[in-house]
Short mmCIF file of C-alpha atoms in Angstrom, two decimals:
data_model
loop_
_atom_site.label_atom_id
_atom_site.label_comp_id
_atom_site.label_asym_id
_atom_site.label_seq_id
_atom_site.Cartn_x
_atom_site.Cartn_y
_atom_site.Cartn_z
CA MET H 12 5.25 -5.80 21.01
CA ASP H 13 2.14 -3.70 21.53
CA LEU H 14 0.59 -1.25 19.07
CA GLN H 15 2.24 1.81 20.57
CA GLU H 16 5.68 0.30 20.01
CA ARG H 17 4.80 -0.77 16.46
CA VAL H 18 3.66 2.69 15.37
CA ASP H 19 6.21 4.73 17.31
CA PRO H 20 7.28 7.69 15.12
CA GLY H 21 10.90 6.76 15.70
CA ARG H 22 10.63 3.30 14.18
CA ALA H 23 7.60 3.31 11.84
CA VAL H 24 7.27 4.14 8.16
CA VAL H 25 4.09 4.52 6.09
CA ILE H 26 3.99 2.54 2.85
CA VAL H 27 1.51 3.74 0.19
CA ILE H 28 0.94 1.04 -2.39
CA ASP H 29 -0.29 1.51 -5.97
CA MET H 30 -2.46 4.61 -5.63
CA GLN H 31 -2.44 5.03 -9.41
CA ASN H 32 -4.91 5.90 -12.16
CA ASP H 33 -5.23 2.39 -13.56
CA PHE H 34 -6.26 1.04 -10.16
CA CYS H 35 -8.21 3.98 -8.72
CA HIS H 36 -9.54 6.33 -11.43
CA PRO H 37 -12.96 5.51 -12.95
CA GLU H 38 -11.40 5.80 -16.41
CA GLY H 39 -8.42 3.62 -15.53
CA CYS H 40 -8.00 -0.03 -16.39
CA TRP H 41 -9.95 -1.36 -13.39
CA GLY H 42 -12.76 1.16 -13.74
CA GLU H 43 -13.18 0.62 -17.46
CA GLY H 44 -13.04 -3.12 -16.84
CA GLY H 45 -16.14 -2.92 -14.67
CA LEU H 46 -14.52 -3.40 -11.27
CA ASP H 47 -16.20 -1.71 -8.31
CA LEU H 48 -14.07 1.24 -7.17
CA HIS H 49 -16.50 2.49 -4.52
CA GLU H 50 -14.39 1.43 -1.54
CA VAL H 51 -11.21 2.71 -3.17
CA GLN H 52 -12.77 6.12 -3.73
CA LYS H 53 -14.25 6.19 -0.23
CA MET H 54 -10.96 5.61 1.58
CA ILE H 55 -8.94 8.31 -0.23
CA PRO H 56 -9.87 11.25 2.08
CA THR H 57 -8.94 9.13 5.12
CA LEU H 58 -5.63 8.19 3.53
CA GLU H 59 -4.88 11.80 2.62
CA HIS H 60 -5.47 12.93 6.21
CA TYR H 61 -3.41 10.03 7.55
CA LEU H 62 -0.44 10.91 5.33
CA ASN H 63 -0.61 14.53 6.44
CA MET H 64 -0.53 13.37 10.06
CA ALA H 65 2.43 11.08 9.37
CA ARG H 66 4.40 13.95 7.88
CA ARG H 67 3.44 16.18 10.80
CA TYR H 68 4.93 13.67 13.23
CA ASP H 69 8.04 13.04 11.06
CA VAL H 70 7.04 9.51 10.10
CA PRO H 71 8.61 8.79 6.68
CA VAL H 72 6.23 8.14 3.79
CA ILE H 73 7.19 5.77 0.98
CA PHE H 74 5.09 5.64 -2.18
CA VAL H 75 5.24 2.37 -4.13
CA GLN H 76 4.45 2.72 -7.84
CA THR H 77 3.80 -0.20 -10.17
CA THR H 78 5.13 -0.06 -13.72
CA HIS H 79 5.19 -2.73 -16.42
CA SER H 80 7.01 -3.05 -19.73
CA ASP H 81 8.16 -5.79 -22.08
CA VAL H 82 11.56 -6.03 -20.38
CA ASP H 83 10.12 -6.86 -16.95
CA SER H 84 7.01 -8.89 -17.89
CA SER H 85 7.83 -12.58 -18.15
CA PRO H 86 5.53 -15.16 -19.76
CA ALA H 87 4.56 -16.38 -16.28
CA TRP H 88 3.66 -12.84 -15.21
CA LYS H 89 1.64 -12.15 -18.36
CA GLY H 90 -0.24 -15.43 -17.96
CA ARG H 91 -0.99 -15.18 -14.24
CA LYS H 92 -4.74 -14.54 -14.72
CA SER H 93 -5.43 -16.87 -17.62
CA GLN H 94 -7.53 -19.35 -15.60
CA ASN H 95 -10.08 -16.61 -14.87
CA GLY H 96 -10.26 -15.54 -18.49
CA ASP H 97 -8.64 -12.16 -17.82
CA THR H 98 -6.02 -12.35 -20.56
CA GLY H 99 -7.97 -9.93 -22.76
CA ARG H 100 -8.09 -7.16 -20.17
CA ARG H 101 -6.03 -4.09 -20.97
CA PRO H 102 -2.62 -4.29 -19.22
CA THR H 103 -2.25 -2.06 -16.19
CA CYS H 104 0.36 0.59 -15.45
CA ILE H 105 2.37 0.45 -18.65
CA LYS H 106 5.51 2.48 -18.10
CA GLY H 107 5.19 6.10 -19.21
CA THR H 108 1.39 6.08 -19.52
CA TRP H 109 -1.31 8.04 -17.72
CA GLY H 110 -2.38 4.83 -16.00
CA CYS H 111 0.91 4.79 -14.06
CA GLU H 112 0.45 8.26 -12.60
CA PHE H 113 -0.54 8.71 -8.96
CA TYR H 114 -4.19 9.20 -8.09
CA GLY H 115 -5.90 10.75 -5.08
CA VAL H 116 -2.72 11.15 -3.04
CA ARG H 117 0.71 12.11 -4.32
CA PRO H 118 4.25 12.23 -2.95
CA ASN H 119 5.38 15.40 -1.23
CA ASP H 120 8.91 16.72 -1.23
CA GLY H 121 10.84 14.42 1.08
CA ASP H 122 8.69 11.36 0.43
CA VAL H 123 10.37 8.34 -1.16
CA ILE H 124 9.17 6.66 -4.38
CA ILE H 125 9.87 2.97 -4.97
CA THR H 126 9.14 1.41 -8.37
CA LYS H 127 8.02 -2.22 -8.46
CA HIS H 128 7.10 -4.67 -11.22
CA ARG H 129 5.43 -7.42 -9.18
CA TYR H 130 2.79 -7.58 -6.47
CA SER H 131 5.14 -7.30 -3.51
CA ALA H 132 7.00 -4.05 -2.88
CA PHE H 133 10.03 -6.12 -1.83
CA VAL H 134 10.49 -8.09 -5.07
CA GLY H 135 13.14 -6.60 -7.33
CA THR H 136 13.24 -3.25 -5.50
CA ASN H 137 15.51 -1.42 -3.07
CA LEU H 138 12.82 -1.08 -0.41
CA ALA H 139 14.79 -3.03 2.19
CA GLN H 140 17.84 -0.82 1.61
CA VAL H 141 15.73 2.32 2.02
CA LEU H 142 14.20 1.02 5.24
CA ASN H 143 17.64 0.14 6.56
CA SER H 144 18.97 3.60 5.68
CA LEU H 145 16.01 5.21 7.45
CA GLY H 146 16.48 2.97 10.47
CA ARG H 147 12.86 1.77 10.30
CA ASP H 148 11.65 -1.72 11.19
CA SER H 149 7.86 -1.27 11.40
CA LEU H 150 5.71 -0.91 8.28
CA LEU H 151 2.29 0.78 8.31
CA LEU H 152 0.69 -0.45 5.10
CA THR H 153 -1.85 1.52 3.05
CA GLY H 154 -3.12 1.58 -0.53
CA VAL H 155 -4.57 -0.90 -3.02
CA ALA H 156 -5.40 -3.65 -3.62
CA THR H 157 -5.61 -4.93 -0.07
CA ASN H 158 -5.88 -8.59 -1.08
CA VAL H 159 -3.16 -8.54 -3.74
CA CYS H 160 -0.29 -6.05 -3.59
CA VAL H 161 -0.84 -4.91 -0.01
CA GLU H 162 -1.12 -8.45 1.34
CA SER H 163 1.83 -9.64 -0.76
CA THR H 164 3.92 -6.83 0.70
CA ALA H 165 2.75 -7.61 4.24
CA ARG H 166 3.76 -11.26 3.92
CA ASP H 167 7.18 -10.39 2.55
CA ALA H 168 7.65 -7.72 5.20
CA LEU H 169 7.27 -10.26 7.99
CA ASN H 170 9.50 -12.73 6.15
CA HIS H 171 12.13 -9.97 6.04
CA ASP H 172 11.72 -9.47 9.81
CA TYR H 173 9.75 -6.22 9.76
CA HIS H 174 6.80 -5.52 12.03
CA VAL H 175 3.52 -5.23 10.10
CA VAL H 176 0.48 -3.02 10.65
CA LEU H 177 -2.34 -2.93 8.11
CA VAL H 178 -4.14 0.43 8.30
CA SER H 179 -7.66 -0.88 7.75
CA ASP H 180 -9.45 2.27 6.58
CA CYS H 181 -6.51 3.40 4.42
CA THR H 182 -6.54 0.23 2.32
CA ALA H 183 -9.16 -0.89 -0.17
CA THR H 184 -9.96 -3.37 -2.89
CA THR H 185 -12.78 -4.06 -5.32
CA ASP H 186 -14.44 -6.78 -3.25
CA GLU H 187 -15.54 -6.37 0.37
CA GLY H 188 -15.15 -10.08 1.09
CA ALA H 189 -11.56 -9.99 -0.11
CA GLN H 190 -10.87 -6.99 2.12
CA ARG H 191 -12.19 -8.80 5.19
CA ALA H 192 -10.29 -11.98 4.28
CA THR H 193 -6.97 -10.15 4.06
CA GLU H 194 -7.61 -8.38 7.35
CA GLN H 195 -8.22 -11.77 8.97
CA ASN H 196 -5.09 -13.21 7.38
CA ILE H 197 -2.98 -10.37 8.75
CA ARG H 198 -4.47 -10.66 12.24
CA GLN H 199 -3.94 -14.42 12.36
CA GLY H 200 -0.44 -14.66 10.98
CA PHE H 201 1.32 -11.47 9.97
CA GLY H 202 0.67 -8.48 12.20
CA TRP H 203 -1.92 -5.99 13.43
CA VAL H 204 -4.98 -4.48 11.73
CA VAL H 205 -6.04 -1.07 13.06
CA PRO H 206 -7.81 2.08 11.81
CA ALA H 207 -5.87 5.24 11.08
CA ALA H 208 -7.38 7.15 14.01
CA ASP H 209 -5.89 4.72 16.54
CA ILE H 210 -2.43 5.30 15.10
CA CYS H 211 -2.82 9.08 14.94
CA ASN H 212 -3.94 9.13 18.58
CA ILE H 213 -0.78 7.30 19.59
CA TRP H 214 1.37 9.69 17.55
CA GLU H 215 -0.27 12.64 19.26
CA ARG H 216 0.40 11.19 22.71
CA CYS H 217 4.01 10.48 21.80
CA MET H 218 4.59 14.12 20.92
CA LYS H 219 3.20 15.54 24.18
#
């Protein structure tokens, strides 16, 4: 399947992962923890334009929002970063807090919101049911962090038999090397990696 088929407005859906204060705002958990948010901040205008184009061409947009609480945080989940000494870092996206709120881009009327509690947007959510109801089998992935939640979702998407496209300039993380590594992983084993402009150009041609 070529790129035009993968991003066809009749089969594609845009997934926006974890664009939230704790991951993107300078005063959020990552920013206060000293992580470099430069690339995250830089990609937001591109993502905003891309989402507007998706809506213009009737491509559904699904926002994925991480929340955590005591009832969904197992000992294994809480201890996942202990080897790197990160156990003292303030927890991210605690349910009901400012850190959970969307940042930079926000859902419009008609967009779908999926709540997740793990890295992948498929684990413990109804994402697959939503995609089935929409009749969509090709996922255009955006958001943060490219090397963690976005990549986890991409891997699970392919394992659930969805086509995968990583929108390279609408994803970001706090480490450039990690960004490049995920892009290479996707290219080699999981799908396509393309900039937003290439997709928007195809959408425009499809509508002529």
